[in-house]
């Protein structure tokens, strides 16, 4: 999960603060020392860390906080607000040209994710009923044009290319004409990168900028490169006046320092986050939601948006009814697993649930997509009767199911046991919703939890 280390450390620190009835200045000072170390360890720029801690401290030792009944909560609230501010405050949307077409130009180092994110943006626009045109201006790597064309085909979005004999500036100019004649309302220009910043690259990008006057110059930066990402952002910004950043590979093993430093160091607002190699793996960057993920408060809003975008509404209503009536079967369960899978990799989804990263055993390996695959295989190896009436599954059937799904009898047993508990739980909910108050699902686990 993104920010996992940082999130764990900050949450430990704040749990200690929460436990205290009253806070003294030295409690706050100690917590701030820990916050400082946690941020530095997450590879946040040292000057950013210094300013951040000073700001939080100044607010946190105010009388209002120290005398409040829940001083720990108060400090967390301040950190949340300051983290949000650090990442740019409010969400920043893409500019739209008053006169079509709107032009976006993607810039960044080689391998940062420009081409991939050109495709992802096209996908978002397409979902919004727009007609984007992709433009292949990376003529230097032989496979670059092809890569964009493959993406275009996959999305059914046209790609404008003049091969690799014509200069990128000329390609961009003609693409704009083409877009106007063919009624494209968006033009997304994929440009070349280098392994490091060089003058020839910058000159070419400046000329393209001159020629097409883009509404946005989006700097694509790889979050995995940490502080280097910040340096890259700084130089691109000085040369090109970029209008926003797309921070990619936030799904990777990144400590998150770049996300927390880029805006503060370069003034460039992060507009999108890339969270995977797939075409849908892109999220608008909301500083407040990101801050609350880091502090373990979850990001329920993003989760709901994802669910709305990919879950079948009728199925959800049907499911809810079944759960209320407690006639939820293993078939429904299989269905539900498939819907959850559509939301994205499970560890990312878990990271958006409040407090989830504190539940032991839920991290990484324990709830992976592979495990869901095994559960699916088990259910698929059951007969229709077994799925609706798991009570009939005796020991010889268990053996057969285990063999058929390539799992073990223990795994089949565990799934059945957990499903049984889940059903009991639903019965309780439907039968005596009132009495359940206060019990809060003791001992209840979703079947994919170990
Ligand atoms: P470009 O050279 O800037 O055009 O970079 P590409 O778009 O070709 O991406 C380089 C590599 O990074 C490819 O293998 C992509 O699949 C991968 N990639 C791009 N964005 C992401 C992301 O958000 N997450 C992950 N995990 N991989 C990404
Ligand atoms: Mg590329």
PDB file of C-alpha atoms in Angstrom, residues 134-320:
ATOM      1  CA  UNK A 134      -4.085  10.810 -29.277  1.00  0.00           C
ATOM      2  CA  UNK A 135      -0.933  12.185 -30.867  1.00  0.00           C
ATOM      3  CA  UNK A 136       2.279  10.189 -31.234  1.00  0.00           C
ATOM      4  CA  UNK A 137       5.113  12.680 -30.812  1.00  0.00           C
ATOM      5  CA  UNK A 138       7.666  10.257 -29.402  1.00  0.00           C
ATOM      6  CA  UNK A 139       9.464   9.405 -32.634  1.00  0.00           C
ATOM      7  CA  UNK A 140      12.760   8.354 -31.116  1.00  0.00           C
ATOM      8  CA  UNK A 141      12.033   4.999 -29.584  1.00  0.00           C
ATOM      9  CA  UNK A 142      10.998   2.569 -32.314  1.00  0.00           C
ATOM     10  CA  UNK A 143       8.238   0.975 -30.254  1.00  0.00           C
ATOM     11  CA  UNK A 144       6.774   4.198 -28.867  1.00  0.00           C
ATOM     12  CA  UNK A 145       4.348   4.931 -31.711  1.00  0.00           C
ATOM     13  CA  UNK A 146       3.211   1.331 -31.752  1.00  0.00           C
ATOM     14  CA  UNK A 147       2.602   1.417 -27.980  1.00  0.00           C
ATOM     15  CA  UNK A 148       0.260   4.375 -28.335  1.00  0.00           C
ATOM     16  CA  UNK A 149      -1.475   2.786 -31.309  1.00  0.00           C
ATOM     17  CA  UNK A 150      -2.111  -0.383 -29.344  1.00  0.00           C
ATOM     18  CA  UNK A 151      -3.646   1.678 -26.541  1.00  0.00           C
ATOM     19  CA  UNK A 152      -5.749   3.574 -29.060  1.00  0.00           C
ATOM     20  CA  UNK A 153      -7.037   0.346 -30.580  1.00  0.00           C
ATOM     21  CA  UNK A 154      -7.837  -1.083 -27.182  1.00  0.00           C
ATOM     22  CA  UNK A 155      -9.889   2.030 -26.376  1.00  0.00           C
ATOM     23  CA  UNK A 156     -11.167   2.607 -29.851  1.00  0.00           C
ATOM     24  CA  UNK A 157      -9.685   6.107 -29.809  1.00  0.00           C
ATOM     25  CA  UNK A 158      -7.888   7.320 -32.953  1.00  0.00           C
ATOM     26  CA  UNK A 159      -4.145   7.943 -32.882  1.00  0.00           C
ATOM     27  CA  UNK A 160      -2.565  10.621 -35.044  1.00  0.00           C
ATOM     28  CA  UNK A 161       0.894   9.665 -36.264  1.00  0.00           C
ATOM     29  CA  UNK A 162       3.175  10.690 -39.109  1.00  0.00           C
ATOM     30  CA  UNK A 163       5.741   7.982 -38.444  1.00  0.00           C
ATOM     31  CA  UNK A 164       9.204   8.903 -37.265  1.00  0.00           C
ATOM     32  CA  UNK A 165      10.483  10.923 -40.211  1.00  0.00           C
ATOM     33  CA  UNK A 166       8.555  14.106 -39.494  1.00  0.00           C
ATOM     34  CA  UNK A 167       9.552  16.342 -36.578  1.00  0.00           C
ATOM     35  CA  UNK A 168       7.435  16.138 -33.410  1.00  0.00           C
ATOM     36  CA  UNK A 169       6.682  19.857 -33.663  1.00  0.00           C
ATOM     37  CA  UNK A 170       5.229  19.375 -37.137  1.00  0.00           C
ATOM     38  CA  UNK A 171       3.305  16.277 -36.014  1.00  0.00           C
ATOM     39  CA  UNK A 172       1.739  18.253 -33.166  1.00  0.00           C
ATOM     40  CA  UNK A 173       0.827  21.122 -35.501  1.00  0.00           C
ATOM     41  CA  UNK A 174      -0.838  18.869 -38.053  1.00  0.00           C
ATOM     42  CA  UNK A 175      -2.584  16.864 -35.320  1.00  0.00           C
ATOM     43  CA  UNK A 176      -4.259  20.018 -34.103  1.00  0.00           C
ATOM     44  CA  UNK A 177      -5.525  20.773 -37.637  1.00  0.00           C
ATOM     45  CA  UNK A 178      -6.713  17.210 -37.963  1.00  0.00           C
ATOM     46  CA  UNK A 179      -8.590  17.416 -34.649  1.00  0.00           C
ATOM     47  CA  UNK A 180     -10.344  20.586 -35.774  1.00  0.00           C
ATOM     48  CA  UNK A 181     -11.426  19.097 -39.079  1.00  0.00           C
ATOM     49  CA  UNK A 182     -12.629  15.839 -37.543  1.00  0.00           C
ATOM     50  CA  UNK A 183     -14.435  17.270 -34.556  1.00  0.00           C
ATOM     51  CA  UNK A 184     -12.197  16.034 -31.761  1.00  0.00           C
ATOM     52  CA  UNK A 185     -12.802  18.009 -28.604  1.00  0.00           C
ATOM     53  CA  UNK A 186      -9.595  16.876 -26.870  1.00  0.00           C
ATOM     54  CA  UNK A 187      -6.063  16.423 -28.147  1.00  0.00           C
ATOM     55  CA  UNK A 188      -3.630  14.457 -25.985  1.00  0.00           C
ATOM     56  CA  UNK A 189      -0.024  14.777 -27.039  1.00  0.00           C
ATOM     57  CA  UNK A 190       2.350  12.010 -25.973  1.00  0.00           C
ATOM     58  CA  UNK A 191       5.924  13.279 -26.135  1.00  0.00           C
ATOM     59  CA  UNK A 192       9.352  11.707 -25.884  1.00  0.00           C
ATOM     60  CA  UNK A 193      11.333  11.462 -22.693  1.00  0.00           C
ATOM     61  CA  UNK A 194      14.984  10.913 -21.946  1.00  0.00           C
ATOM     62  CA  UNK A 195      16.685   9.033 -19.197  1.00  0.00           C
ATOM     63  CA  UNK A 196      17.683  12.368 -17.764  1.00  0.00           C
ATOM     64  CA  UNK A 197      16.836  15.940 -18.602  1.00  0.00           C
ATOM     65  CA  UNK A 198      18.755  17.352 -21.558  1.00  0.00           C
ATOM     66  CA  UNK A 199      18.674  20.520 -23.578  1.00  0.00           C
ATOM     67  CA  UNK A 200      17.597  19.000 -26.887  1.00  0.00           C
ATOM     68  CA  UNK A 201      14.555  17.450 -25.236  1.00  0.00           C
ATOM     69  CA  UNK A 202      13.599  20.678 -23.516  1.00  0.00           C
ATOM     70  CA  UNK A 203      13.984  22.670 -26.730  1.00  0.00           C
ATOM     71  CA  UNK A 204      11.728  20.292 -28.588  1.00  0.00           C
ATOM     72  CA  UNK A 205       9.104  20.416 -25.852  1.00  0.00           C
ATOM     73  CA  UNK A 206       9.252  24.215 -25.789  1.00  0.00           C
ATOM     74  CA  UNK A 207       8.684  24.330 -29.524  1.00  0.00           C
ATOM     75  CA  UNK A 208       5.708  21.993 -29.312  1.00  0.00           C
ATOM     76  CA  UNK A 209       4.331  24.169 -26.538  1.00  0.00           C
ATOM     77  CA  UNK A 210       4.814  27.309 -28.678  1.00  0.00           C
ATOM     78  CA  UNK A 211       3.090  25.654 -31.612  1.00  0.00           C
ATOM     79  CA  UNK A 212       0.032  24.115 -29.988  1.00  0.00           C
ATOM     80  CA  UNK A 213      -0.440  26.369 -26.953  1.00  0.00           C
ATOM     81  CA  UNK A 214      -1.659  23.552 -24.710  1.00  0.00           C
ATOM     82  CA  UNK A 215      -4.282  24.160 -22.015  1.00  0.00           C
ATOM     83  CA  UNK A 216      -2.333  21.873 -19.717  1.00  0.00           C
ATOM     84  CA  UNK A 217       1.255  20.724 -19.679  1.00  0.00           C
ATOM     85  CA  UNK A 218       1.094  17.667 -17.489  1.00  0.00           C
ATOM     86  CA  UNK A 219       4.292  16.488 -15.952  1.00  0.00           C
ATOM     87  CA  UNK A 220       4.262  12.742 -15.512  1.00  0.00           C
ATOM     88  CA  UNK A 221       6.455  11.709 -12.583  1.00  0.00           C
ATOM     89  CA  UNK A 222       7.276   8.325 -11.173  1.00  0.00           C
ATOM     90  CA  UNK A 223       6.536   8.244  -7.434  1.00  0.00           C
ATOM     91  CA  UNK A 224       8.978   5.372  -6.981  1.00  0.00           C
ATOM     92  CA  UNK A 225      11.913   7.671  -7.672  1.00  0.00           C
ATOM     93  CA  UNK A 226      11.304   9.611  -4.457  1.00  0.00           C
ATOM     94  CA  UNK A 227      13.287  12.816  -4.142  1.00  0.00           C
ATOM     95  CA  UNK A 228      14.471  12.497  -7.747  1.00  0.00           C
ATOM     96  CA  UNK A 229      10.874  12.975  -8.786  1.00  0.00           C
ATOM     97  CA  UNK A 230      10.904  16.302  -6.998  1.00  0.00           C
ATOM     98  CA  UNK A 231      14.117  17.379  -8.732  1.00  0.00           C
ATOM     99  CA  UNK A 232      12.723  16.361 -12.096  1.00  0.00           C
ATOM    100  CA  UNK A 233       9.566  18.332 -11.403  1.00  0.00           C
ATOM    101  CA  UNK A 234      11.634  21.350 -10.483  1.00  0.00           C
ATOM    102  CA  UNK A 235      13.596  21.388 -13.762  1.00  0.00           C
ATOM    103  CA  UNK A 236      10.635  20.694 -16.019  1.00  0.00           C
ATOM    104  CA  UNK A 237       8.733  23.394 -14.259  1.00  0.00           C
ATOM    105  CA  UNK A 238      11.450  26.014 -14.662  1.00  0.00           C
ATOM    106  CA  UNK A 239      11.776  25.293 -18.350  1.00  0.00           C
ATOM    107  CA  UNK A 240       8.186  24.714 -19.364  1.00  0.00           C
ATOM    108  CA  UNK A 241       5.919  26.145 -16.690  1.00  0.00           C
ATOM    109  CA  UNK A 242       4.028  22.913 -16.265  1.00  0.00           C
ATOM    110  CA  UNK A 243       0.436  23.282 -15.133  1.00  0.00           C
ATOM    111  CA  UNK A 244       0.085  20.097 -13.139  1.00  0.00           C
ATOM    112  CA  UNK A 245       1.546  16.709 -12.357  1.00  0.00           C
ATOM    113  CA  UNK A 246       0.413  13.133 -12.687  1.00  0.00           C
ATOM    114  CA  UNK A 247       2.099  11.059 -10.024  1.00  0.00           C
ATOM    115  CA  UNK A 248       2.422   7.496 -11.297  1.00  0.00           C
ATOM    116  CA  UNK A 249       3.173   4.110  -9.741  1.00  0.00           C
ATOM    117  CA  UNK A 250       1.583   4.966  -6.443  1.00  0.00           C
ATOM    118  CA  UNK A 251       0.591   1.312  -6.345  1.00  0.00           C
ATOM    119  CA  UNK A 252       4.225   0.350  -6.120  1.00  0.00           C
ATOM    120  CA  UNK A 253       6.470   0.038  -3.164  1.00  0.00           C
ATOM    121  CA  UNK A 254       6.854   3.759  -2.745  1.00  0.00           C
ATOM    122  CA  UNK A 255       7.384   5.524   0.513  1.00  0.00           C
ATOM    123  CA  UNK A 256       5.346   8.463  -0.675  1.00  0.00           C
ATOM    124  CA  UNK A 257       7.871  11.230  -0.171  1.00  0.00           C
ATOM    125  CA  UNK A 258       7.366  12.581  -3.673  1.00  0.00           C
ATOM    126  CA  UNK A 259       3.621  12.951  -3.215  1.00  0.00           C
ATOM    127  CA  UNK A 260       4.190  14.943  -0.075  1.00  0.00           C
ATOM    128  CA  UNK A 261       6.988  17.145  -1.395  1.00  0.00           C
ATOM    129  CA  UNK A 262       6.294  18.025  -5.023  1.00  0.00           C
ATOM    130  CA  UNK A 263       3.698  20.673  -4.409  1.00  0.00           C
ATOM    131  CA  UNK A 264       5.590  22.297  -1.553  1.00  0.00           C
ATOM    132  CA  UNK A 265       8.948  22.360  -3.343  1.00  0.00           C
ATOM    133  CA  UNK A 266       7.876  23.215  -6.887  1.00  0.00           C
ATOM    134  CA  UNK A 267       4.411  24.695  -6.544  1.00  0.00           C
ATOM    135  CA  UNK A 268       3.155  22.124  -9.046  1.00  0.00           C
ATOM    136  CA  UNK A 269      -0.203  20.693  -8.126  1.00  0.00           C
ATOM    137  CA  UNK A 270      -0.688  16.935  -8.433  1.00  0.00           C
ATOM    138  CA  UNK A 271      -3.850  16.426 -10.477  1.00  0.00           C
ATOM    139  CA  UNK A 272      -3.962  12.670 -10.904  1.00  0.00           C
ATOM    140  CA  UNK A 273      -2.454   9.583  -9.335  1.00  0.00           C
ATOM    141  CA  UNK A 274      -1.615   6.489 -11.355  1.00  0.00           C
ATOM    142  CA  UNK A 275      -2.206   3.302  -9.422  1.00  0.00           C
ATOM    143  CA  UNK A 276      -1.407   0.447 -11.764  1.00  0.00           C
ATOM    144  CA  UNK A 277      -0.583  -0.678 -15.266  1.00  0.00           C
ATOM    145  CA  UNK A 278      -4.189  -1.190 -16.330  1.00  0.00           C
ATOM    146  CA  UNK A 279      -6.052   1.439 -18.309  1.00  0.00           C
ATOM    147  CA  UNK A 280      -8.461   2.172 -15.457  1.00  0.00           C
ATOM    148  CA  UNK A 281      -5.800   2.585 -12.812  1.00  0.00           C
ATOM    149  CA  UNK A 282      -6.031   6.339 -12.427  1.00  0.00           C
ATOM    150  CA  UNK A 283      -7.612   8.492  -9.707  1.00  0.00           C
ATOM    151  CA  UNK A 284      -8.110  12.232  -9.436  1.00  0.00           C
ATOM    152  CA  UNK A 285      -5.735  13.368  -6.715  1.00  0.00           C
ATOM    153  CA  UNK A 286      -7.618  14.683  -3.706  1.00  0.00           C
ATOM    154  CA  UNK A 287      -5.181  16.037  -1.097  1.00  0.00           C
ATOM    155  CA  UNK A 288      -7.726  15.754   1.720  1.00  0.00           C
ATOM    156  CA  UNK A 289      -8.558  12.149   0.933  1.00  0.00           C
ATOM    157  CA  UNK A 290      -4.897  11.263   0.610  1.00  0.00           C
ATOM    158  CA  UNK A 291      -4.160  12.838   3.991  1.00  0.00           C
ATOM    159  CA  UNK A 292      -6.923  10.876   5.577  1.00  0.00           C
ATOM    160  CA  UNK A 293      -5.625   7.632   4.061  1.00  0.00           C
ATOM    161  CA  UNK A 294      -2.223   8.369   5.538  1.00  0.00           C
ATOM    162  CA  UNK A 295      -3.747   8.913   8.958  1.00  0.00           C
ATOM    163  CA  UNK A 296      -5.728   5.674   8.782  1.00  0.00           C
ATOM    164  CA  UNK A 297      -9.074   7.420   8.520  1.00  0.00           C
ATOM    165  CA  UNK A 298      -9.692   5.732   5.210  1.00  0.00           C
ATOM    166  CA  UNK A 299     -10.920   7.171   1.981  1.00  0.00           C
ATOM    167  CA  UNK A 300     -14.498   6.091   1.827  1.00  0.00           C
ATOM    168  CA  UNK A 301     -15.375   8.693  -0.800  1.00  0.00           C
ATOM    169  CA  UNK A 302     -12.972   7.299  -3.388  1.00  0.00           C
ATOM    170  CA  UNK A 303     -14.156   3.803  -2.588  1.00  0.00           C
ATOM    171  CA  UNK A 304     -17.771   4.770  -3.150  1.00  0.00           C
ATOM    172  CA  UNK A 305     -16.875   6.454  -6.432  1.00  0.00           C
ATOM    173  CA  UNK A 306     -15.058   3.352  -7.578  1.00  0.00           C
ATOM    174  CA  UNK A 307     -17.986   1.208  -6.564  1.00  0.00           C
ATOM    175  CA  UNK A 308     -20.423   3.439  -8.392  1.00  0.00           C
ATOM    176  CA  UNK A 309     -18.299   3.288 -11.495  1.00  0.00           C
ATOM    177  CA  UNK A 310     -17.930  -0.461 -11.598  1.00  0.00           C
ATOM    178  CA  UNK A 311     -20.570  -2.229  -9.561  1.00  0.00           C
ATOM    179  CA  UNK A 312     -23.773  -3.269 -11.146  1.00  0.00           C
ATOM    180  CA  UNK A 313     -26.516  -1.289  -9.389  1.00  0.00           C
ATOM    181  CA  UNK A 314     -29.291  -3.828  -9.857  1.00  0.00           C
ATOM    182  CA  UNK A 315     -27.068  -6.538  -8.506  1.00  0.00           C
ATOM    183  CA  UNK A 316     -26.222  -4.420  -5.485  1.00  0.00           C
ATOM    184  CA  UNK A 317     -29.899  -3.857  -4.686  1.00  0.00           C
ATOM    185  CA  UNK A 318     -30.648  -7.534  -5.140  1.00  0.00           C
ATOM    186  CA  UNK A 319     -27.749  -8.411  -2.875  1.00  0.00           C
ATOM    187  CA  UNK A 320     -28.904  -6.069  -0.195  1.00  0.00           C
TER     188      UNK A 320
END
